[in-house]
Amino acid sequence: MAIWKKTVDLEALNEANRNTLMHALGIRITAVEDDALYGTLPVDERTRQPFGFLHGGASVALAETLGSIAANLAAEPGFVSMGLEISANHVKAVRSGLVTGCARSVSIGRTIQVWDVTIVTEQQELVCASRLTVMVREAR
Protein backbone atom coordinates (compact mmCIF):
# COMPACT_ATOMS: atom_id res chain seq x y z
CA MET A 1 0.00 0.00 0.00
CA ALA A 2 1.41 3.38 -1.02
CA ILE A 3 2.30 5.94 1.64
CA TRP A 4 1.59 8.89 -0.65
CA LYS A 5 -1.39 11.11 0.16
CA LYS A 6 -0.96 13.35 -2.87
CA THR A 7 -0.79 12.55 -6.57
CA VAL A 8 2.71 11.60 -7.73
CA ASP A 9 3.54 12.97 -11.17
CA LEU A 10 7.27 12.73 -11.97
CA GLU A 11 7.04 15.19 -14.86
CA ALA A 12 5.29 17.77 -12.68
CA LEU A 13 7.80 17.26 -9.83
CA ASN A 14 10.71 17.86 -12.19
CA GLU A 15 9.00 20.83 -13.82
CA ALA A 16 8.48 22.41 -10.38
CA ASN A 17 12.26 22.33 -9.90
CA ARG A 18 12.94 24.67 -12.86
CA ASN A 19 14.93 27.77 -11.90
CA THR A 20 15.86 26.32 -8.51
CA LEU A 21 18.97 24.86 -6.89
CA MET A 22 17.80 21.40 -7.99
CA HIS A 23 17.74 22.49 -11.62
CA ALA A 24 21.15 24.19 -11.33
CA LEU A 25 22.71 21.01 -9.90
CA GLY A 26 20.98 18.69 -12.37
CA ILE A 27 18.87 16.83 -9.79
CA ARG A 28 16.08 14.79 -11.38
CA ILE A 29 13.29 12.82 -9.74
CA THR A 30 13.40 9.49 -11.55
CA ALA A 31 11.08 6.96 -9.95
CA VAL A 32 8.53 6.36 -7.26
CA GLU A 33 7.50 3.15 -5.52
CA ASP A 34 4.81 2.59 -2.91
CA ASP A 35 7.23 3.56 -0.13
CA ALA A 36 10.22 5.23 -1.81
CA LEU A 37 11.18 8.17 -4.00
CA TYR A 38 14.30 8.13 -6.22
CA GLY A 39 16.34 10.82 -7.87
CA THR A 40 19.70 11.34 -9.52
CA LEU A 41 22.54 13.85 -9.37
CA PRO A 42 25.33 14.08 -11.96
CA VAL A 43 28.90 14.24 -10.68
CA ASP A 44 30.30 16.97 -12.93
CA GLU A 45 31.64 20.54 -12.84
CA ARG A 46 28.45 21.73 -11.07
CA THR A 47 28.70 19.27 -8.19
CA ARG A 48 32.42 18.64 -7.62
CA GLN A 49 34.60 20.34 -5.03
CA PRO A 50 38.04 21.77 -6.01
CA PHE A 51 39.83 18.42 -5.52
CA GLY A 52 37.63 16.78 -8.16
CA PHE A 53 35.31 14.75 -5.90
CA LEU A 54 31.54 14.99 -5.40
CA HIS A 55 30.94 17.87 -2.98
CA GLY A 56 29.36 16.76 0.28
CA GLY A 57 26.98 19.70 0.04
CA ALA A 58 25.72 18.43 -3.31
CA SER A 59 24.99 15.04 -1.71
CA VAL A 60 23.11 16.80 1.08
CA ALA A 61 21.18 18.87 -1.48
CA LEU A 62 20.09 15.64 -3.18
CA ALA A 63 19.16 14.05 0.16
CA GLU A 64 17.16 17.06 1.32
CA THR A 65 15.44 17.38 -2.05
CA LEU A 66 14.30 13.75 -2.08
CA GLY A 67 13.32 13.69 1.59
CA SER A 68 11.43 16.98 1.36
CA ILE A 69 9.54 16.02 -1.78
CA ALA A 70 8.69 12.63 -0.28
CA ALA A 71 7.54 14.27 2.96
CA ASN A 72 5.27 16.65 1.07
CA LEU A 73 3.79 13.79 -0.94
CA ALA A 74 3.17 11.83 2.28
CA ALA A 75 1.55 14.78 4.08
CA GLU A 76 -2.21 15.14 4.12
CA PRO A 77 -3.69 17.40 1.43
CA GLY A 78 -3.57 21.02 2.60
CA PHE A 79 -0.35 20.45 4.55
CA VAL A 80 3.29 21.10 3.65
CA SER A 81 6.55 19.97 5.17
CA MET A 82 9.78 21.82 5.74
CA GLY A 83 13.17 20.64 6.93
CA LEU A 84 14.16 20.87 10.58
CA GLU A 85 17.43 18.93 10.62
CA ILE A 86 19.59 16.89 8.29
CA SER A 87 22.66 14.77 8.93
CA ALA A 88 24.88 13.06 6.42
CA ASN A 89 27.67 10.51 6.54
CA HIS A 90 29.87 10.70 3.45
CA VAL A 91 31.44 7.25 3.06
CA LYS A 92 32.76 7.10 -0.52
CA ALA A 93 34.41 9.64 -2.79
CA VAL A 94 33.09 9.84 -6.35
CA ARG A 95 34.79 11.63 -9.28
CA SER A 96 32.29 11.20 -12.12
CA GLY A 97 29.09 9.55 -13.26
CA LEU A 98 25.64 9.66 -11.78
CA VAL A 99 24.64 9.02 -8.18
CA THR A 100 21.14 7.90 -7.22
CA GLY A 101 19.33 8.71 -4.00
CA CYS A 102 16.46 6.82 -2.42
CA ALA A 103 14.23 8.38 0.27
CA ARG A 104 12.31 6.01 2.57
CA SER A 105 10.24 6.95 5.59
CA VAL A 106 11.30 6.10 9.10
CA SER A 107 8.27 7.77 10.65
CA ILE A 108 5.35 9.65 9.14
CA GLY A 109 3.62 11.49 11.93
CA ARG A 110 0.97 14.18 11.90
CA THR A 111 3.46 16.99 12.71
CA ILE A 112 6.93 15.39 12.34
CA GLN A 113 8.32 13.04 9.70
CA VAL A 114 11.72 11.34 9.56
CA TRP A 115 13.27 10.12 6.29
CA ASP A 116 16.38 8.06 5.53
CA VAL A 117 18.07 8.87 2.23
CA THR A 118 20.80 6.64 0.82
CA ILE A 119 22.91 7.73 -2.12
CA VAL A 120 24.74 5.15 -4.22
CA THR A 121 26.99 5.02 -7.29
CA GLU A 122 26.03 3.40 -10.57
CA GLN A 123 27.73 0.26 -9.17
CA GLN A 124 25.43 0.41 -6.08
CA GLU A 125 28.27 1.45 -3.74
CA LEU A 126 27.14 3.58 -0.80
CA VAL A 127 28.24 7.21 -1.16
CA CYS A 128 26.19 8.92 1.55
CA ALA A 129 23.74 7.93 4.28
CA SER A 130 21.52 10.79 5.39
CA ARG A 131 18.61 11.37 7.75
CA LEU A 132 16.14 14.23 7.37
CA THR A 133 13.61 15.41 9.95
CA VAL A 134 10.77 17.63 8.73
CA MET A 135 7.87 19.40 10.39
CA VAL A 136 4.41 19.28 8.84
CA ARG A 137 2.23 22.37 8.95
CA GLU A 138 -1.02 23.52 7.41
CA ALA A 139 -0.38 25.30 4.10
CA ARG A 140 -1.20 29.00 4.08
PDB file of N, CA, C and O in Angstrom, residues 74-126:
ATOM      1  N   ALA A  74       3.748  12.674   1.234  1.00  0.00           N
ATOM      2  CA  ALA A  74       3.174  11.830   2.281  1.00  0.00           C
ATOM      3  C   ALA A  74       2.320  12.617   3.274  1.00  0.00           C
ATOM      4  O   ALA A  74       1.626  12.026   4.098  1.00  0.00           O
ATOM      5  N   ALA A  75       2.367  13.942   3.192  1.00  0.00           N
ATOM      6  CA  ALA A  75       1.553  14.781   4.077  1.00  0.00           C
ATOM      7  C   ALA A  75       0.116  14.836   3.573  1.00  0.00           C
ATOM      8  O   ALA A  75      -0.143  14.710   2.372  1.00  0.00           O
ATOM      9  N   GLU A  76      -0.796  15.026   4.488  1.00  0.00           N
ATOM     10  CA  GLU A  76      -2.210  15.145   4.120  1.00  0.00           C
ATOM     11  C   GLU A  76      -2.401  16.331   3.174  1.00  0.00           C
ATOM     12  O   GLU A  76      -1.673  17.323   3.265  1.00  0.00           O
ATOM     13  N   PRO A  77      -3.387  16.247   2.285  1.00  0.00           N
ATOM     14  CA  PRO A  77      -3.690  17.403   1.432  1.00  0.00           C
ATOM     15  C   PRO A  77      -3.945  18.636   2.297  1.00  0.00           C
ATOM     16  O   PRO A  77      -4.543  18.550   3.367  1.00  0.00           O
ATOM     17  N   GLY A  78      -3.435  19.787   1.837  1.00  0.00           N
ATOM     18  CA  GLY A  78      -3.575  21.023   2.605  1.00  0.00           C
ATOM     19  C   GLY A  78      -2.447  21.256   3.591  1.00  0.00           C
ATOM     20  O   GLY A  78      -2.443  22.249   4.297  1.00  0.00           O
ATOM     21  N   PHE A  79      -1.490  20.322   3.644  1.00  0.00           N
ATOM     22  CA  PHE A  79      -0.348  20.454   4.545  1.00  0.00           C
ATOM     23  C   PHE A  79       0.947  20.417   3.738  1.00  0.00           C
ATOM     24  O   PHE A  79       1.014  19.798   2.681  1.00  0.00           O
ATOM     25  N   VAL A  80       1.962  21.080   4.260  1.00  0.00           N
ATOM     26  CA  VAL A  80       3.293  21.103   3.646  1.00  0.00           C
ATOM     27  C   VAL A  80       4.321  20.736   4.702  1.00  0.00           C
ATOM     28  O   VAL A  80       4.069  20.865   5.903  1.00  0.00           O
ATOM     29  N   SER A  81       5.466  20.294   4.242  1.00  0.00           N
ATOM     30  CA  SER A  81       6.550  19.967   5.167  1.00  0.00           C
ATOM     31  C   SER A  81       7.749  20.841   4.872  1.00  0.00           C
ATOM     32  O   SER A  81       7.941  21.294   3.741  1.00  0.00           O
ATOM     33  N   MET A  82       8.542  21.075   5.901  1.00  0.00           N
ATOM     34  CA  MET A  82       9.783  21.822   5.737  1.00  0.00           C
ATOM     35  C   MET A  82      10.836  21.255   6.662  1.00  0.00           C
ATOM     36  O   MET A  82      10.525  20.774   7.754  1.00  0.00           O
ATOM     37  N   GLY A  83      12.076  21.267   6.191  1.00  0.00           N
ATOM     38  CA  GLY A  83      13.168  20.638   6.929  1.00  0.00           C
ATOM     39  C   GLY A  83      13.447  21.274   8.270  1.00  0.00           C
ATOM     40  O   GLY A  83      13.418  22.494   8.421  1.00  0.00           O
ATOM     41  N   LEU A  84      13.721  20.433   9.253  1.00  0.00           N
ATOM     42  CA  LEU A  84      14.156  20.870  10.583  1.00  0.00           C
ATOM     43  C   LEU A  84      15.628  20.561  10.807  1.00  0.00           C
ATOM     44  O   LEU A  84      16.358  21.371  11.364  1.00  0.00           O
ATOM     45  N   GLU A  85      16.048  19.365  10.360  1.00  0.00           N
ATOM     46  CA  GLU A  85      17.429  18.930  10.621  1.00  0.00           C
ATOM     47  C   GLU A  85      17.806  17.872   9.604  1.00  0.00           C
ATOM     48  O   GLU A  85      16.979  17.068   9.197  1.00  0.00           O
ATOM     49  N   ILE A  86      19.069  17.918   9.187  1.00  0.00           N
ATOM     50  CA  ILE A  86      19.588  16.889   8.292  1.00  0.00           C
ATOM     51  C   ILE A  86      20.992  16.530   8.749  1.00  0.00           C
ATOM     52  O   ILE A  86      21.757  17.394   9.191  1.00  0.00           O
ATOM     53  N   SER A  87      21.299  15.240   8.660  1.00  0.00           N
ATOM     54  CA  SER A  87      22.661  14.773   8.932  1.00  0.00           C
ATOM     55  C   SER A  87      23.083  13.896   7.770  1.00  0.00           C
ATOM     56  O   SER A  87      22.239  13.320   7.077  1.00  0.00           O
ATOM     57  N   ALA A  88      24.389  13.842   7.544  1.00  0.00           N
ATOM     58  CA  ALA A  88      24.884  13.060   6.419  1.00  0.00           C
ATOM     59  C   ALA A  88      26.234  12.458   6.767  1.00  0.00           C
ATOM     60  O   ALA A  88      27.095  13.139   7.335  1.00  0.00           O
ATOM     61  N   ASN A  89      26.389  11.194   6.434  1.00  0.00           N
ATOM     62  CA  ASN A  89      27.670  10.510   6.545  1.00  0.00           C
ATOM     63  C   ASN A  89      28.165  10.229   5.136  1.00  0.00           C
ATOM     64  O   ASN A  89      27.542   9.470   4.394  1.00  0.00           O
ATOM     65  N   HIS A  90      29.286  10.857   4.779  1.00  0.00           N
ATOM     66  CA  HIS A  90      29.871  10.700   3.450  1.00  0.00           C
ATOM     67  C   HIS A  90      30.894   9.574   3.538  1.00  0.00           C
ATOM     68  O   HIS A  90      31.905   9.706   4.212  1.00  0.00           O
ATOM     69  N   VAL A  91      30.608   8.451   2.877  1.00  0.00           N
ATOM     70  CA  VAL A  91      31.437   7.252   3.062  1.00  0.00           C
ATOM     71  C   VAL A  91      32.260   6.848   1.847  1.00  0.00           C
ATOM     72  O   VAL A  91      33.136   5.999   1.970  1.00  0.00           O
ATOM     73  N   LYS A  92      31.993   7.444   0.680  1.00  0.00           N
ATOM     74  CA  LYS A  92      32.763   7.096  -0.519  1.00  0.00           C
ATOM     75  C   LYS A  92      32.916   8.329  -1.389  1.00  0.00           C
ATOM     76  O   LYS A  92      31.952   9.041  -1.637  1.00  0.00           O
ATOM     77  N   ALA A  93      34.150   8.540  -1.865  1.00  0.00           N
ATOM     78  CA  ALA A  93      34.413   9.635  -2.791  1.00  0.00           C
ATOM     79  C   ALA A  93      34.075   9.200  -4.211  1.00  0.00           C
ATOM     80  O   ALA A  93      34.343   8.065  -4.599  1.00  0.00           O
ATOM     81  N   VAL A  94      33.485  10.117  -4.978  1.00  0.00           N
ATOM     82  CA  VAL A  94      33.094   9.836  -6.353  1.00  0.00           C
ATOM     83  C   VAL A  94      33.616  10.968  -7.225  1.00  0.00           C
ATOM     84  O   VAL A  94      33.475  12.137  -6.878  1.00  0.00           O
ATOM     85  N   ARG A  95      34.226  10.621  -8.375  1.00  0.00           N
ATOM     86  CA  ARG A  95      34.786  11.628  -9.275  1.00  0.00           C
ATOM     87  C   ARG A  95      33.903  11.941 -10.491  1.00  0.00           C
ATOM     88  O   ARG A  95      33.980  13.026 -11.041  1.00  0.00           O
ATOM     89  N   SER A  96      33.087  10.974 -10.922  1.00  0.00           N
ATOM     90  CA  SER A  96      32.285  11.197 -12.119  1.00  0.00           C
ATOM     91  C   SER A  96      31.101  10.234 -12.127  1.00  0.00           C
ATOM     92  O   SER A  96      30.998   9.357 -11.279  1.00  0.00           O
ATOM     93  N   GLY A  97      30.235  10.445 -13.105  1.00  0.00           N
ATOM     94  CA  GLY A  97      29.092   9.552 -13.258  1.00  0.00           C
ATOM     95  C   GLY A  97      27.817  10.149 -12.715  1.00  0.00           C
ATOM     96  O   GLY A  97      27.633  11.366 -12.675  1.00  0.00           O
ATOM     97  N   LEU A  98      26.963   9.284 -12.279  1.00  0.00           N
ATOM     98  CA  LEU A  98      25.643   9.657 -11.783  1.00  0.00           C
ATOM     99  C   LEU A  98      25.434   8.941 -10.459  1.00  0.00           C
ATOM    100  O   LEU A  98      25.678   7.742 -10.367  1.00  0.00           O
ATOM    101  N   VAL A  99      25.006   9.668  -9.442  1.00  0.00           N
ATOM    102  CA  VAL A  99      24.641   9.025  -8.181  1.00  0.00           C
ATOM    103  C   VAL A  99      23.122   9.044  -8.069  1.00  0.00           C
ATOM    104  O   VAL A  99      22.452   9.936  -8.605  1.00  0.00           O
ATOM    105  N   THR A 100      22.587   8.043  -7.394  1.00  0.00           N
ATOM    106  CA  THR A 100      21.144   7.903  -7.223  1.00  0.00           C
ATOM    107  C   THR A 100      20.804   7.884  -5.741  1.00  0.00           C
ATOM    108  O   THR A 100      21.421   7.150  -4.971  1.00  0.00           O
ATOM    109  N   GLY A 101      19.809   8.686  -5.369  1.00  0.00           N
ATOM    110  CA  GLY A 101      19.332   8.715  -3.995  1.00  0.00           C
ATOM    111  C   GLY A 101      17.979   8.052  -3.882  1.00  0.00           C
ATOM    112  O   GLY A 101      17.180   8.074  -4.830  1.00  0.00           O
ATOM    113  N   CYS A 102      17.744   7.465  -2.719  1.00  0.00           N
ATOM    114  CA  CYS A 102      16.461   6.821  -2.421  1.00  0.00           C
ATOM    115  C   CYS A 102      15.995   7.288  -1.052  1.00  0.00           C
ATOM    116  O   CYS A 102      16.701   7.098  -0.055  1.00  0.00           O
ATOM    117  N   ALA A 103      14.829   7.923  -0.990  1.00  0.00           N
ATOM    118  CA  ALA A 103      14.232   8.376   0.268  1.00  0.00           C
ATOM    119  C   ALA A 103      13.173   7.382   0.713  1.00  0.00           C
ATOM    120  O   ALA A 103      12.277   7.027  -0.065  1.00  0.00           O
ATOM    121  N   ARG A 104      13.306   6.918   1.965  1.00  0.00           N
ATOM    122  CA  ARG A 104      12.313   6.013   2.568  1.00  0.00           C
ATOM    123  C   ARG A 104      11.948   6.532   3.955  1.00  0.00           C
ATOM    124  O   ARG A 104      12.811   6.987   4.699  1.00  0.00           O
ATOM    125  N   SER A 105      10.696   6.420   4.301  1.00  0.00           N
ATOM    126  CA  SER A 105      10.241   6.947   5.591  1.00  0.00           C
ATOM    127  C   SER A 105      10.714   6.074   6.743  1.00  0.00           C
ATOM    128  O   SER A 105      10.772   4.849   6.639  1.00  0.00           O
ATOM    129  N   VAL A 106      11.049   6.750   7.816  1.00  0.00           N
ATOM    130  CA  VAL A 106      11.303   6.100   9.102  1.00  0.00           C
ATOM    131  C   VAL A 106      10.059   6.261   9.962  1.00  0.00           C
ATOM    132  O   VAL A 106       9.622   5.336  10.631  1.00  0.00           O
ATOM    133  N   SER A 107       9.481   7.469   9.897  1.00  0.00           N
ATOM    134  CA  SER A 107       8.272   7.768  10.654  1.00  0.00           C
ATOM    135  C   SER A 107       7.497   8.867   9.946  1.00  0.00           C
ATOM    136  O   SER A 107       8.068   9.904   9.593  1.00  0.00           O
ATOM    137  N   ILE A 108       6.209   8.632   9.739  1.00  0.00           N
ATOM    138  CA  ILE A 108       5.345   9.645   9.138  1.00  0.00           C
ATOM    139  C   ILE A 108       4.279   9.984  10.174  1.00  0.00           C
ATOM    140  O   ILE A 108       3.273   9.290  10.297  1.00  0.00           O
ATOM    141  N   GLY A 109       4.565  11.036  10.917  1.00  0.00           N
ATOM    142  CA  GLY A 109       3.620  11.492  11.934  1.00  0.00           C
ATOM    143  C   GLY A 109       2.782  12.649  11.429  1.00  0.00           C
ATOM    144  O   GLY A 109       2.982  13.150  10.324  1.00  0.00           O
ATOM    145  N   ARG A 110       1.864  13.086  12.268  1.00  0.00           N
ATOM    146  CA  ARG A 110       0.972  14.182  11.901  1.00  0.00           C
ATOM    147  C   ARG A 110       1.717  15.514  11.817  1.00  0.00           C
ATOM    148  O   ARG A 110       1.425  16.350  10.968  1.00  0.00           O
ATOM    149  N   THR A 111       2.733  15.715  12.692  1.00  0.00           N
ATOM    150  CA  THR A 111       3.461  16.985  12.708  1.00  0.00           C
ATOM    151  C   THR A 111       4.960  16.841  12.440  1.00  0.00           C
ATOM    152  O   THR A 111       5.618  17.824  12.124  1.00  0.00           O
ATOM    153  N   ILE A 112       5.497  15.637  12.576  1.00  0.00           N
ATOM    154  CA  ILE A 112       6.928  15.385  12.338  1.00  0.00           C
ATOM    155  C   ILE A 112       7.062  14.133  11.482  1.00  0.00           C
ATOM    156  O   ILE A 112       6.381  13.133  11.711  1.00  0.00           O
ATOM    157  N   GLN A 113       7.966  14.214  10.500  1.00  0.00           N
ATOM    158  CA  GLN A 113       8.318  13.043   9.702  1.00  0.00           C
ATOM    159  C   GLN A 113       9.833  12.882   9.730  1.00  0.00           C
ATOM    160  O   GLN A 113      10.558  13.876   9.813  1.00  0.00           O
ATOM    161  N   VAL A 114      10.294  11.638   9.636  1.00  0.00           N
ATOM    162  CA  VAL A 114      11.725  11.337   9.555  1.00  0.00           C
ATOM    163  C   VAL A 114      11.951  10.460   8.333  1.00  0.00           C
ATOM    164  O   VAL A 114      11.223   9.480   8.131  1.00  0.00           O
ATOM    165  N   TRP A 115      12.972  10.820   7.537  1.00  0.00           N
ATOM    166  CA  TRP A 115      13.275  10.120   6.292  1.00  0.00           C
ATOM    167  C   TRP A 115      14.743   9.732   6.242  1.00  0.00           C
ATOM    168  O   TRP A 115      15.613  10.533   6.600  1.00  0.00           O
ATOM    169  N   ASP A 116      15.018   8.502   5.832  1.00  0.00           N
ATOM    170  CA  ASP A 116      16.384   8.061   5.531  1.00  0.00           C
ATOM    171  C   ASP A 116      16.587   8.180   4.028  1.00  0.00           C
ATOM    172  O   ASP A 116      15.718   7.761   3.248  1.00  0.00           O
ATOM    173  N   VAL A 117      17.735   8.739   3.642  1.00  0.00           N
ATOM    174  CA  VAL A 117      18.073   8.867   2.235  1.00  0.00           C
ATOM    175  C   VAL A 117      19.449   8.248   2.027  1.00  0.00           C
ATOM    176  O   VAL A 117      20.415   8.660   2.667  1.00  0.00           O
ATOM    177  N   THR A 118      19.516   7.245   1.175  1.00  0.00           N
ATOM    178  CA  THR A 118      20.803   6.642   0.822  1.00  0.00           C
ATOM    179  C   THR A 118      21.141   7.057  -0.601  1.00  0.00           C
ATOM    180  O   THR A 118      20.270   7.111  -1.470  1.00  0.00           O
ATOM    181  N   ILE A 119      22.414   7.342  -0.802  1.00  0.00           N
ATOM    182  CA  ILE A 119      22.910   7.734  -2.120  1.00  0.00           C
ATOM    183  C   ILE A 119      23.974   6.732  -2.525  1.00  0.00           C
ATOM    184  O   ILE A 119      24.895   6.451  -1.750  1.00  0.00           O
ATOM    185  N   VAL A 120      23.834   6.185  -3.739  1.00  0.00           N
ATOM    186  CA  VAL A 120      24.744   5.153  -4.217  1.00  0.00           C
ATOM    187  C   VAL A 120      25.290   5.514  -5.603  1.00  0.00           C
ATOM    188  O   VAL A 120      24.697   6.309  -6.333  1.00  0.00           O
ATOM    189  N   THR A 121      26.414   4.868  -5.956  1.00  0.00           N
ATOM    190  CA  THR A 121      26.992   5.021  -7.288  1.00  0.00           C
ATOM    191  C   THR A 121      26.228   4.159  -8.283  1.00  0.00           C
ATOM    192  O   THR A 121      25.348   3.372  -7.900  1.00  0.00           O
ATOM    193  N   GLU A 122      26.624   4.246  -9.536  1.00  0.00           N
ATOM    194  CA  GLU A 122      26.031   3.398 -10.567  1.00  0.00           C
ATOM    195  C   GLU A 122      26.330   1.924 -10.320  1.00  0.00           C
ATOM    196  O   GLU A 122      25.621   1.050 -10.809  1.00  0.00           O
ATOM    197  N   GLN A 123      27.376   1.640  -9.526  1.00  0.00           N
ATOM    198  CA  GLN A 123      27.731   0.263  -9.166  1.00  0.00           C
ATOM    199  C   GLN A 123      27.100  -0.152  -7.827  1.00  0.00           C
ATOM    200  O   GLN A 123      27.448  -1.174  -7.254  1.00  0.00           O
ATOM    201  N   GLN A 124      26.167   0.662  -7.326  1.00  0.00           N
ATOM    202  CA  GLN A 124      25.432   0.412  -6.080  1.00  0.00           C
ATOM    203  C   GLN A 124      26.322   0.490  -4.834  1.00  0.00           C
ATOM    204  O   GLN A 124      26.012  -0.109  -3.803  1.00  0.00           O
ATOM    205  N   GLU A 125      27.409   1.245  -4.901  1.00  0.00           N
ATOM    206  CA  GLU A 125      28.272   1.455  -3.737  1.00  0.00           C
ATOM    207  C   GLU A 125      27.743   2.658  -2.953  1.00  0.00           C
ATOM    208  O   GLU A 125      27.431   3.703  -3.541  1.00  0.00           O
ATOM    209  N   LEU A 126      27.667   2.507  -1.636  1.00  0.00           N
ATOM    210  CA  LEU A 126      27.143   3.579  -0.798  1.00  0.00           C
ATOM    211  C   LEU A 126      28.071   4.787  -0.824  1.00  0.00           C
ATOM    212  O   LEU A 126      29.273   4.662  -0.559  1.00  0.00           O
TER     213      LEU A 126
END
